[in-house]
Amino acid sequence: MKEEKIPTHVGIIMDGNGRWATMRGLKRSAGHKAGFNTLKTLATHILNSGVKVLSIFAFSTENFSRSKEEVDYLMDLFVTGVKTLKKEFSKYNIKVIFSGRSKPLPDKVLKEMKKVEAYTENNTNGIFNICLNYGGKAEIVDTAKKIAKLVKEGKLNIEDI
Ligand code: FPP
């Protein structure tokens, strides 16, 4: 029989929520709500199947340039959605963490993020890593700044980069 190999880390990029809703004559927000519900089912299934880390790319820095209505809806969904993750993922002993920049996420979102991280911090069955306000350009800029600082402080040689 073929050996079953379970990956250690799985990454998912959320896409198509808006198209899913438009095809059904619904508002884009309905697609995000349905996408979030599917994400929860999928995440518990993946992390209960032996995968150690699930990274979900939920919202990029570029996504802030969407319409105010859509961004506002998503920020509210993050608040209510993150609240539901607390108990649900603790039930499965899963730790929830967030990756990304904090600015300009609203305080109400940051508050719930911190709460769920603290609540699930000692859970050991897997890690649900939610990438919120992440971005390729932002990461390159942050890294370039760190390197420049180390070079300026004499802690890194340019040749060693
Ligand atoms: C991509 O679909 C989806 C997003 C940019 C947002 C997804 C985020 C959520 C559903 C909320 C998740 C919440 C938590 C707490 C993790 P799209 O809008 O780019 O779809 P399209 O390509 O059809 O336009």
Short mmCIF file of N, CA and C and ligand atoms in Angstrom, two decimals:
data_model
loop_
_atom_site.label_atom_id
_atom_site.label_comp_id
_atom_site.label_asym_id
_atom_site.label_seq_id
_atom_site.Cartn_x
_atom_site.Cartn_y
_atom_site.Cartn_z
N MET A 1 0.84 -1.20 0.00
CA MET A 1 0.00 0.00 0.00
C MET A 1 0.88 1.27 0.00
N LYS A 2 0.44 2.29 -0.72
CA LYS A 2 1.21 3.51 -0.80
C LYS A 2 1.24 4.24 0.55
N GLU A 3 2.44 4.67 0.95
CA GLU A 3 2.56 5.36 2.23
C GLU A 3 1.89 6.74 2.15
N GLU A 4 1.10 7.05 3.17
CA GLU A 4 0.42 8.34 3.16
C GLU A 4 1.32 9.40 3.78
N LYS A 5 1.62 10.45 3.03
CA LYS A 5 2.51 11.48 3.56
C LYS A 5 1.71 12.73 3.90
N ILE A 6 1.79 13.13 5.15
CA ILE A 6 1.05 14.32 5.57
C ILE A 6 2.02 15.50 5.65
N PRO A 7 1.74 16.60 4.95
CA PRO A 7 2.68 17.73 5.03
C PRO A 7 2.69 18.36 6.42
N THR A 8 3.82 18.94 6.77
CA THR A 8 3.94 19.61 8.08
C THR A 8 3.23 20.96 8.06
N HIS A 9 3.37 21.65 6.92
CA HIS A 9 2.85 23.02 6.83
C HIS A 9 2.04 23.17 5.54
N VAL A 10 0.83 23.66 5.66
CA VAL A 10 -0.01 23.89 4.47
C VAL A 10 -0.34 25.38 4.40
N GLY A 11 -0.31 25.95 3.20
CA GLY A 11 -0.66 27.36 3.02
C GLY A 11 -1.86 27.49 2.10
N ILE A 12 -2.75 28.38 2.44
CA ILE A 12 -3.93 28.62 1.58
C ILE A 12 -4.06 30.12 1.34
N ILE A 13 -4.21 30.47 0.07
CA ILE A 13 -4.47 31.87 -0.27
C ILE A 13 -5.96 31.99 -0.57
N MET A 14 -6.64 32.83 0.18
CA MET A 14 -8.09 32.98 -0.06
C MET A 14 -8.29 33.76 -1.35
N ASP A 15 -9.15 33.28 -2.20
CA ASP A 15 -9.41 33.94 -3.48
C ASP A 15 -10.77 33.52 -3.99
N GLY A 16 -11.43 34.41 -4.72
CA GLY A 16 -12.67 34.05 -5.39
C GLY A 16 -13.93 34.26 -4.59
N ASN A 17 -13.81 34.84 -3.39
CA ASN A 17 -15.01 35.10 -2.58
C ASN A 17 -15.99 36.02 -3.31
N GLY A 18 -15.42 37.09 -3.88
CA GLY A 18 -16.24 38.07 -4.59
C GLY A 18 -16.92 37.44 -5.80
N ARG A 19 -16.14 36.70 -6.61
CA ARG A 19 -16.70 36.05 -7.81
C ARG A 19 -17.77 35.04 -7.44
N TRP A 20 -17.53 34.31 -6.36
CA TRP A 20 -18.49 33.29 -5.91
C TRP A 20 -19.84 33.98 -5.65
N ALA A 21 -19.79 35.15 -4.97
CA ALA A 21 -21.03 35.86 -4.62
C ALA A 21 -21.68 36.47 -5.88
N THR A 22 -20.87 37.11 -6.72
CA THR A 22 -21.41 37.76 -7.92
C THR A 22 -22.12 36.75 -8.81
N MET A 23 -21.54 35.57 -8.95
CA MET A 23 -22.16 34.52 -9.78
C MET A 23 -23.54 34.12 -9.27
N ARG A 24 -23.76 34.33 -7.97
CA ARG A 24 -25.04 33.96 -7.37
C ARG A 24 -25.96 35.17 -7.18
N GLY A 25 -25.56 36.31 -7.75
CA GLY A 25 -26.37 37.53 -7.62
C GLY A 25 -26.34 38.11 -6.22
N LEU A 26 -25.28 37.80 -5.48
CA LEU A 26 -25.17 38.31 -4.10
C LEU A 26 -24.13 39.42 -4.02
N LYS A 27 -24.12 40.12 -2.90
CA LYS A 27 -23.09 41.15 -2.68
C LYS A 27 -21.76 40.47 -2.36
N ARG A 28 -20.65 41.14 -2.64
CA ARG A 28 -19.33 40.56 -2.37
C ARG A 28 -19.18 40.17 -0.89
N SER A 29 -19.83 40.97 -0.02
CA SER A 29 -19.72 40.69 1.41
C SER A 29 -20.26 39.29 1.74
N ALA A 30 -21.30 38.87 1.03
CA ALA A 30 -21.86 37.52 1.27
C ALA A 30 -20.82 36.46 0.92
N GLY A 31 -19.99 36.75 -0.07
CA GLY A 31 -18.92 35.82 -0.46
C GLY A 31 -17.87 35.73 0.63
N HIS A 32 -17.56 36.86 1.26
CA HIS A 32 -16.56 36.85 2.33
C HIS A 32 -17.08 36.07 3.54
N LYS A 33 -18.39 36.26 3.82
CA LYS A 33 -18.96 35.55 4.97
C LYS A 33 -18.93 34.04 4.72
N ALA A 34 -19.34 33.65 3.52
CA ALA A 34 -19.34 32.22 3.18
C ALA A 34 -17.91 31.69 3.17
N GLY A 35 -16.98 32.52 2.68
CA GLY A 35 -15.56 32.12 2.63
C GLY A 35 -15.02 31.88 4.03
N PHE A 36 -15.42 32.74 4.96
CA PHE A 36 -14.94 32.58 6.34
C PHE A 36 -15.48 31.29 6.96
N ASN A 37 -16.77 31.00 6.71
CA ASN A 37 -17.35 29.77 7.28
C ASN A 37 -16.67 28.53 6.70
N THR A 38 -16.39 28.56 5.40
CA THR A 38 -15.70 27.43 4.77
C THR A 38 -14.29 27.30 5.35
N LEU A 39 -13.65 28.46 5.55
CA LEU A 39 -12.29 28.45 6.10
C LEU A 39 -12.24 27.75 7.46
N LYS A 40 -13.22 28.04 8.31
CA LYS A 40 -13.21 27.43 9.65
C LYS A 40 -13.34 25.91 9.56
N THR A 41 -14.26 25.44 8.70
CA THR A 41 -14.45 23.99 8.54
C THR A 41 -13.17 23.35 8.03
N LEU A 42 -12.60 24.00 7.00
CA LEU A 42 -11.39 23.47 6.35
C LEU A 42 -10.21 23.46 7.32
N ALA A 43 -10.06 24.55 8.07
CA ALA A 43 -8.91 24.68 8.99
C ALA A 43 -8.97 23.62 10.08
N THR A 44 -10.16 23.38 10.66
CA THR A 44 -10.24 22.36 11.72
C THR A 44 -9.95 20.99 11.12
N HIS A 45 -10.46 20.74 9.92
CA HIS A 45 -10.22 19.44 9.29
C HIS A 45 -8.72 19.23 9.02
N ILE A 46 -8.08 20.24 8.44
CA ILE A 46 -6.65 20.12 8.10
C ILE A 46 -5.81 19.92 9.37
N LEU A 47 -6.07 20.74 10.40
CA LEU A 47 -5.26 20.66 11.61
C LEU A 47 -5.58 19.43 12.46
N ASN A 48 -6.71 18.82 12.22
CA ASN A 48 -7.02 17.57 12.93
C ASN A 48 -6.56 16.35 12.13
N SER A 49 -5.96 16.59 10.96
CA SER A 49 -5.51 15.47 10.13
C SER A 49 -4.01 15.22 10.24
N GLY A 50 -3.35 15.93 11.17
CA GLY A 50 -1.93 15.68 11.37
C GLY A 50 -1.03 16.79 10.84
N VAL A 51 -1.61 17.77 10.12
CA VAL A 51 -0.81 18.91 9.64
C VAL A 51 -0.50 19.78 10.86
N LYS A 52 0.77 20.19 11.00
CA LYS A 52 1.16 20.93 12.21
C LYS A 52 0.86 22.43 12.12
N VAL A 53 1.06 22.98 10.92
CA VAL A 53 0.84 24.43 10.76
C VAL A 53 0.00 24.70 9.52
N LEU A 54 -1.01 25.54 9.70
CA LEU A 54 -1.80 25.98 8.55
C LEU A 54 -1.68 27.50 8.47
N SER A 55 -1.14 27.99 7.35
CA SER A 55 -1.04 29.44 7.16
C SER A 55 -2.11 29.86 6.17
N ILE A 56 -2.88 30.82 6.58
CA ILE A 56 -3.96 31.27 5.71
C ILE A 56 -3.73 32.74 5.36
N PHE A 57 -3.65 33.00 4.07
CA PHE A 57 -3.39 34.37 3.62
C PHE A 57 -4.75 35.05 3.44
N ALA A 58 -5.16 35.81 4.48
CA ALA A 58 -6.54 36.31 4.54
C ALA A 58 -6.69 37.72 3.98
N PHE A 59 -5.69 38.58 4.20
CA PHE A 59 -5.87 39.98 3.81
C PHE A 59 -4.49 40.63 3.65
N SER A 60 -4.22 41.11 2.42
CA SER A 60 -2.89 41.69 2.16
C SER A 60 -2.91 43.20 2.36
N THR A 61 -1.73 43.80 2.43
CA THR A 61 -1.66 45.28 2.56
C THR A 61 -2.34 45.92 1.35
N GLU A 62 -2.19 45.28 0.18
CA GLU A 62 -2.80 45.79 -1.05
C GLU A 62 -4.34 45.78 -0.97
N ASN A 63 -4.89 44.84 -0.19
CA ASN A 63 -6.35 44.75 -0.08
C ASN A 63 -6.98 45.99 0.56
N PHE A 64 -6.16 46.82 1.24
CA PHE A 64 -6.70 48.05 1.82
C PHE A 64 -7.15 49.04 0.75
N SER A 65 -6.74 48.82 -0.53
CA SER A 65 -7.17 49.76 -1.57
C SER A 65 -8.53 49.37 -2.17
N ARG A 66 -9.19 48.38 -1.62
CA ARG A 66 -10.55 48.06 -2.07
C ARG A 66 -11.52 49.14 -1.58
N SER A 67 -12.79 49.06 -2.00
CA SER A 67 -13.75 50.11 -1.62
C SER A 67 -13.87 50.18 -0.10
N LYS A 68 -14.21 51.38 0.40
CA LYS A 68 -14.32 51.55 1.86
C LYS A 68 -15.37 50.58 2.41
N GLU A 69 -16.46 50.41 1.65
CA GLU A 69 -17.54 49.53 2.12
C GLU A 69 -17.01 48.09 2.34
N GLU A 70 -16.21 47.62 1.36
CA GLU A 70 -15.70 46.24 1.46
C GLU A 70 -14.67 46.11 2.60
N VAL A 71 -13.77 47.10 2.69
CA VAL A 71 -12.75 47.04 3.75
C VAL A 71 -13.43 47.10 5.12
N ASP A 72 -14.42 48.01 5.27
CA ASP A 72 -15.13 48.11 6.56
C ASP A 72 -15.82 46.80 6.89
N TYR A 73 -16.44 46.19 5.89
CA TYR A 73 -17.13 44.92 6.13
C TYR A 73 -16.12 43.86 6.60
N LEU A 74 -14.98 43.81 5.92
CA LEU A 74 -13.98 42.80 6.28
C LEU A 74 -13.42 43.02 7.68
N MET A 75 -13.22 44.31 8.05
CA MET A 75 -12.69 44.58 9.41
C MET A 75 -13.70 44.11 10.47
N ASP A 76 -15.00 44.34 10.20
CA ASP A 76 -16.03 43.86 11.14
C ASP A 76 -16.06 42.34 11.18
N LEU A 77 -15.85 41.72 10.00
CA LEU A 77 -15.84 40.25 9.94
C LEU A 77 -14.62 39.70 10.71
N PHE A 78 -13.50 40.42 10.65
CA PHE A 78 -12.33 39.98 11.42
C PHE A 78 -12.66 40.01 12.92
N VAL A 79 -13.34 41.08 13.36
CA VAL A 79 -13.67 41.19 14.79
C VAL A 79 -14.58 40.03 15.21
N THR A 80 -15.71 39.86 14.51
CA THR A 80 -16.65 38.80 14.91
C THR A 80 -16.05 37.42 14.65
N GLY A 81 -15.34 37.28 13.54
CA GLY A 81 -14.76 35.99 13.16
C GLY A 81 -13.70 35.55 14.15
N VAL A 82 -12.79 36.45 14.51
CA VAL A 82 -11.70 36.10 15.43
C VAL A 82 -12.28 35.70 16.79
N LYS A 83 -13.36 36.39 17.20
CA LYS A 83 -14.00 36.04 18.48
C LYS A 83 -14.44 34.59 18.47
N THR A 84 -15.00 34.12 17.35
CA THR A 84 -15.51 32.74 17.29
C THR A 84 -14.37 31.71 17.30
N LEU A 85 -13.18 32.14 16.88
CA LEU A 85 -12.05 31.20 16.81
C LEU A 85 -11.55 30.78 18.19
N LYS A 86 -11.72 31.69 19.15
CA LYS A 86 -11.18 31.48 20.50
C LYS A 86 -11.60 30.14 21.09
N LYS A 87 -12.91 29.95 21.27
CA LYS A 87 -13.39 28.72 21.90
C LYS A 87 -13.30 27.55 20.94
N GLU A 88 -13.65 27.83 19.66
CA GLU A 88 -13.73 26.74 18.69
C GLU A 88 -12.39 26.04 18.51
N PHE A 89 -11.31 26.83 18.40
CA PHE A 89 -10.00 26.21 18.17
C PHE A 89 -9.39 25.67 19.46
N SER A 90 -9.79 26.23 20.59
CA SER A 90 -9.30 25.69 21.87
C SER A 90 -9.86 24.30 22.09
N LYS A 91 -11.08 24.08 21.61
CA LYS A 91 -11.72 22.77 21.70
C LYS A 91 -10.82 21.69 21.08
N TYR A 92 -10.10 22.07 20.03
CA TYR A 92 -9.21 21.11 19.34
C TYR A 92 -7.75 21.31 19.75
N ASN A 93 -7.50 22.11 20.79
CA ASN A 93 -6.15 22.33 21.30
C ASN A 93 -5.23 22.98 20.25
N ILE A 94 -5.80 23.86 19.45
CA ILE A 94 -5.03 24.52 18.38
C ILE A 94 -4.70 25.97 18.78
N LYS A 95 -3.45 26.32 18.51
CA LYS A 95 -2.97 27.67 18.84
C LYS A 95 -3.23 28.58 17.64
N VAL A 96 -3.76 29.77 17.88
CA VAL A 96 -4.02 30.72 16.79
C VAL A 96 -3.00 31.86 16.90
N ILE A 97 -2.30 32.14 15.80
CA ILE A 97 -1.36 33.27 15.80
C ILE A 97 -1.62 34.13 14.55
N PHE A 98 -1.13 35.36 14.58
CA PHE A 98 -1.30 36.26 13.43
C PHE A 98 0.05 36.72 12.93
N SER A 99 0.18 36.81 11.61
CA SER A 99 1.41 37.31 11.01
C SER A 99 1.05 38.49 10.11
N GLY A 100 1.87 39.53 10.19
CA GLY A 100 1.61 40.71 9.35
C GLY A 100 1.86 41.97 10.14
N ARG A 101 1.66 43.10 9.45
CA ARG A 101 1.87 44.40 10.11
C ARG A 101 0.64 44.80 10.90
N SER A 102 0.83 45.52 11.99
CA SER A 102 -0.37 45.94 12.73
C SER A 102 -0.99 47.20 12.13
N LYS A 103 -0.19 48.17 11.69
CA LYS A 103 -0.74 49.40 11.10
C LYS A 103 -1.18 49.15 9.67
N PRO A 104 -2.29 49.62 9.17
CA PRO A 104 -3.32 50.43 9.82
C PRO A 104 -4.55 49.62 10.24
N LEU A 105 -4.34 48.43 10.78
CA LEU A 105 -5.50 47.66 11.23
C LEU A 105 -6.17 48.41 12.39
N PRO A 106 -7.52 48.48 12.38
CA PRO A 106 -8.19 49.20 13.47
C PRO A 106 -7.95 48.55 14.83
N ASP A 107 -8.01 49.36 15.90
CA ASP A 107 -7.77 48.85 17.26
C ASP A 107 -8.70 47.71 17.63
N LYS A 108 -9.96 47.81 17.16
CA LYS A 108 -10.94 46.77 17.53
C LYS A 108 -10.50 45.40 16.99
N VAL A 109 -9.83 45.38 15.83
CA VAL A 109 -9.35 44.12 15.25
C VAL A 109 -8.12 43.65 16.03
N LEU A 110 -7.18 44.58 16.29
CA LEU A 110 -5.95 44.23 17.01
C LEU A 110 -6.25 43.67 18.40
N LYS A 111 -7.28 44.26 19.03
CA LYS A 111 -7.68 43.82 20.37
C LYS A 111 -8.12 42.35 20.35
N GLU A 112 -8.97 42.00 19.39
CA GLU A 112 -9.46 40.61 19.31
C GLU A 112 -8.33 39.65 18.92
N MET A 113 -7.41 40.13 18.07
CA MET A 113 -6.27 39.29 17.68
C MET A 113 -5.44 38.92 18.91
N LYS A 114 -5.16 39.95 19.73
CA LYS A 114 -4.35 39.72 20.94
C LYS A 114 -5.05 38.76 21.89
N LYS A 115 -6.39 38.94 22.01
CA LYS A 115 -7.16 38.10 22.93
C LYS A 115 -7.09 36.64 22.52
N VAL A 116 -7.30 36.36 21.23
CA VAL A 116 -7.30 34.95 20.78
C VAL A 116 -5.90 34.36 20.88
N GLU A 117 -4.87 35.16 20.62
CA GLU A 117 -3.49 34.66 20.75
C GLU A 117 -3.20 34.28 22.19
N ALA A 118 -3.62 35.14 23.12
CA ALA A 118 -3.37 34.86 24.55
C ALA A 118 -4.18 33.66 25.01
N TYR A 119 -5.43 33.58 24.56
CA TYR A 119 -6.33 32.50 25.00
C TYR A 119 -5.85 31.13 24.53
N THR A 120 -5.23 31.08 23.35
CA THR A 120 -4.86 29.78 22.76
C THR A 120 -3.35 29.51 22.87
N GLU A 121 -2.62 30.39 23.55
CA GLU A 121 -1.15 30.33 23.51
C GLU A 121 -0.54 29.01 23.97
N ASN A 122 -1.21 28.32 24.90
CA ASN A 122 -0.63 27.06 25.41
C ASN A 122 -1.17 25.81 24.70
N ASN A 123 -1.96 26.00 23.65
CA ASN A 123 -2.49 24.85 22.91
C ASN A 123 -1.38 24.21 22.07
N THR A 124 -1.41 22.87 21.99
CA THR A 124 -0.24 22.17 21.44
C THR A 124 -0.52 21.27 20.22
N ASN A 125 -1.78 21.23 19.78
CA ASN A 125 -2.10 20.25 18.73
C ASN A 125 -1.84 20.74 17.31
N GLY A 126 -1.51 22.01 17.14
CA GLY A 126 -1.26 22.56 15.81
C GLY A 126 -1.33 24.07 15.87
N ILE A 127 -0.89 24.71 14.79
CA ILE A 127 -0.88 26.18 14.76
C ILE A 127 -1.69 26.68 13.57
N PHE A 128 -2.62 27.55 13.86
CA PHE A 128 -3.40 28.20 12.80
C PHE A 128 -2.83 29.62 12.67
N ASN A 129 -2.06 29.83 11.61
CA ASN A 129 -1.37 31.10 11.41
C ASN A 129 -2.17 31.95 10.41
N ILE A 130 -2.74 33.02 10.89
CA ILE A 130 -3.58 33.86 10.02
C ILE A 130 -2.77 35.07 9.57
N CYS A 131 -2.51 35.16 8.27
CA CYS A 131 -1.74 36.28 7.74
C CYS A 131 -2.70 37.42 7.42
N LEU A 132 -2.58 38.47 8.21
CA LEU A 132 -3.48 39.62 8.10
C LEU A 132 -2.63 40.85 7.89
N ASN A 133 -2.90 41.58 6.83
CA ASN A 133 -2.11 42.77 6.51
C ASN A 133 -0.66 42.39 6.20
N TYR A 134 -0.52 41.34 5.38
CA TYR A 134 0.80 40.90 4.93
C TYR A 134 1.03 41.48 3.52
N GLY A 135 2.28 41.48 3.06
CA GLY A 135 2.50 41.96 1.71
C GLY A 135 3.93 41.75 1.26
N GLY A 136 4.10 41.28 0.05
CA GLY A 136 5.42 41.05 -0.51
C GLY A 136 6.26 42.33 -0.49
N LYS A 137 5.65 43.44 -0.94
CA LYS A 137 6.40 44.70 -1.00
C LYS A 137 6.77 45.15 0.40
N ALA A 138 5.78 45.06 1.32
CA ALA A 138 6.00 45.49 2.71
C ALA A 138 7.12 44.68 3.35
N GLU A 139 7.15 43.38 3.07
CA GLU A 139 8.19 42.53 3.69
C GLU A 139 9.58 42.87 3.15
N ILE A 140 9.68 43.18 1.84
CA ILE A 140 10.98 43.54 1.25
C ILE A 140 11.46 44.86 1.87
N VAL A 141 10.54 45.82 2.01
CA VAL A 141 10.90 47.12 2.60
C VAL A 141 11.37 46.92 4.05
N ASP A 142 10.61 46.14 4.84
CA ASP A 142 10.99 45.91 6.24
C ASP A 142 12.38 45.27 6.34
N THR A 143 12.64 44.25 5.48
CA THR A 143 13.92 43.55 5.51
C THR A 143 15.06 44.47 5.09
N ALA A 144 14.83 45.27 4.03
CA ALA A 144 15.87 46.20 3.57
C ALA A 144 16.22 47.19 4.69
N LYS A 145 15.20 47.65 5.41
CA LYS A 145 15.44 48.59 6.51
C LYS A 145 16.28 47.94 7.62
N LYS A 146 15.94 46.67 7.95
CA LYS A 146 16.67 45.96 9.01
C LYS A 146 18.13 45.80 8.60
N ILE A 147 18.36 45.41 7.32
CA ILE A 147 19.72 45.22 6.83
C ILE A 147 20.49 46.54 6.88
N ALA A 148 19.84 47.63 6.41
CA ALA A 148 20.50 48.94 6.39
C ALA A 148 20.91 49.35 7.81
N LYS A 149 20.04 49.07 8.77
CA LYS A 149 20.32 49.43 10.17
C LYS A 149 21.55 48.65 10.68
N LEU A 150 21.58 47.33 10.39
CA LEU A 150 22.70 46.51 10.86
C LEU A 150 24.02 46.97 10.24
N VAL A 151 23.96 47.35 8.93
CA VAL A 151 25.17 47.83 8.24
C VAL A 151 25.62 49.15 8.88
N LYS A 152 24.66 50.05 9.10
CA LYS A 152 24.95 51.36 9.68
C LYS A 152 25.58 51.22 11.07
N GLU A 153 25.09 50.24 11.83
CA GLU A 153 25.61 50.03 13.19
C GLU A 153 26.92 49.24 13.20
N GLY A 154 27.38 48.85 12.01
CA GLY A 154 28.64 48.11 11.90
C GLY A 154 28.51 46.65 12.30
N LYS A 155 27.26 46.13 12.34
CA LYS A 155 27.05 44.74 12.78
C LYS A 155 27.00 43.78 11.59
N LEU A 156 26.97 44.30 10.39
CA LEU A 156 26.87 43.45 9.20
C LEU A 156 27.70 44.05 8.07
N ASN A 157 28.50 43.18 7.40
CA ASN A 157 29.26 43.63 6.23
C ASN A 157 28.39 43.51 4.99
N ILE A 158 28.45 44.48 4.11
CA ILE A 158 27.64 44.44 2.88
C ILE A 158 27.91 43.14 2.12
N GLU A 159 29.19 42.69 2.11
CA GLU A 159 29.57 41.46 1.39
C GLU A 159 28.87 40.23 1.96
N ASP A 160 28.48 40.28 3.21
CA ASP A 160 27.86 39.11 3.86
C ASP A 160 26.34 39.02 3.63
N ILE A 161 25.77 40.02 2.95
CA ILE A 161 24.31 39.98 2.75
C ILE A 161 23.95 38.90 1.75
C1 FPP B 1 -10.17 36.97 -1.45
O1 FPP B 1 -11.29 36.91 -2.31
C2 FPP B 1 -10.58 37.21 -0.07
C3 FPP B 1 -10.23 38.26 0.69
C4 FPP B 1 -9.38 39.37 0.22
C5 FPP B 1 -10.68 38.38 2.10
C6 FPP B 1 -10.82 37.06 2.79
C7 FPP B 1 -11.02 37.20 4.24
C8 FPP B 1 -12.05 36.66 4.94
C9 FPP B 1 -13.15 35.91 4.32
C10 FPP B 1 -12.16 36.82 6.43
C11 FPP B 1 -11.31 35.82 7.14
C12 FPP B 1 -11.46 36.04 8.59
C13 FPP B 1 -10.63 35.58 9.53
C14 FPP B 1 -10.91 35.89 10.93
C15 FPP B 1 -9.44 34.77 9.20
P1 FPP B 1 -11.52 38.07 -3.35
O2 FPP B 1 -12.35 39.11 -2.71
O3 FPP B 1 -10.20 38.53 -3.87
O4 FPP B 1 -12.33 37.35 -4.45
P2 FPP B 1 -12.37 37.76 -5.99
O5 FPP B 1 -11.02 37.37 -6.56
O6 FPP B 1 -13.46 36.91 -6.53
O7 FPP B 1 -12.63 39.22 -6.09
#
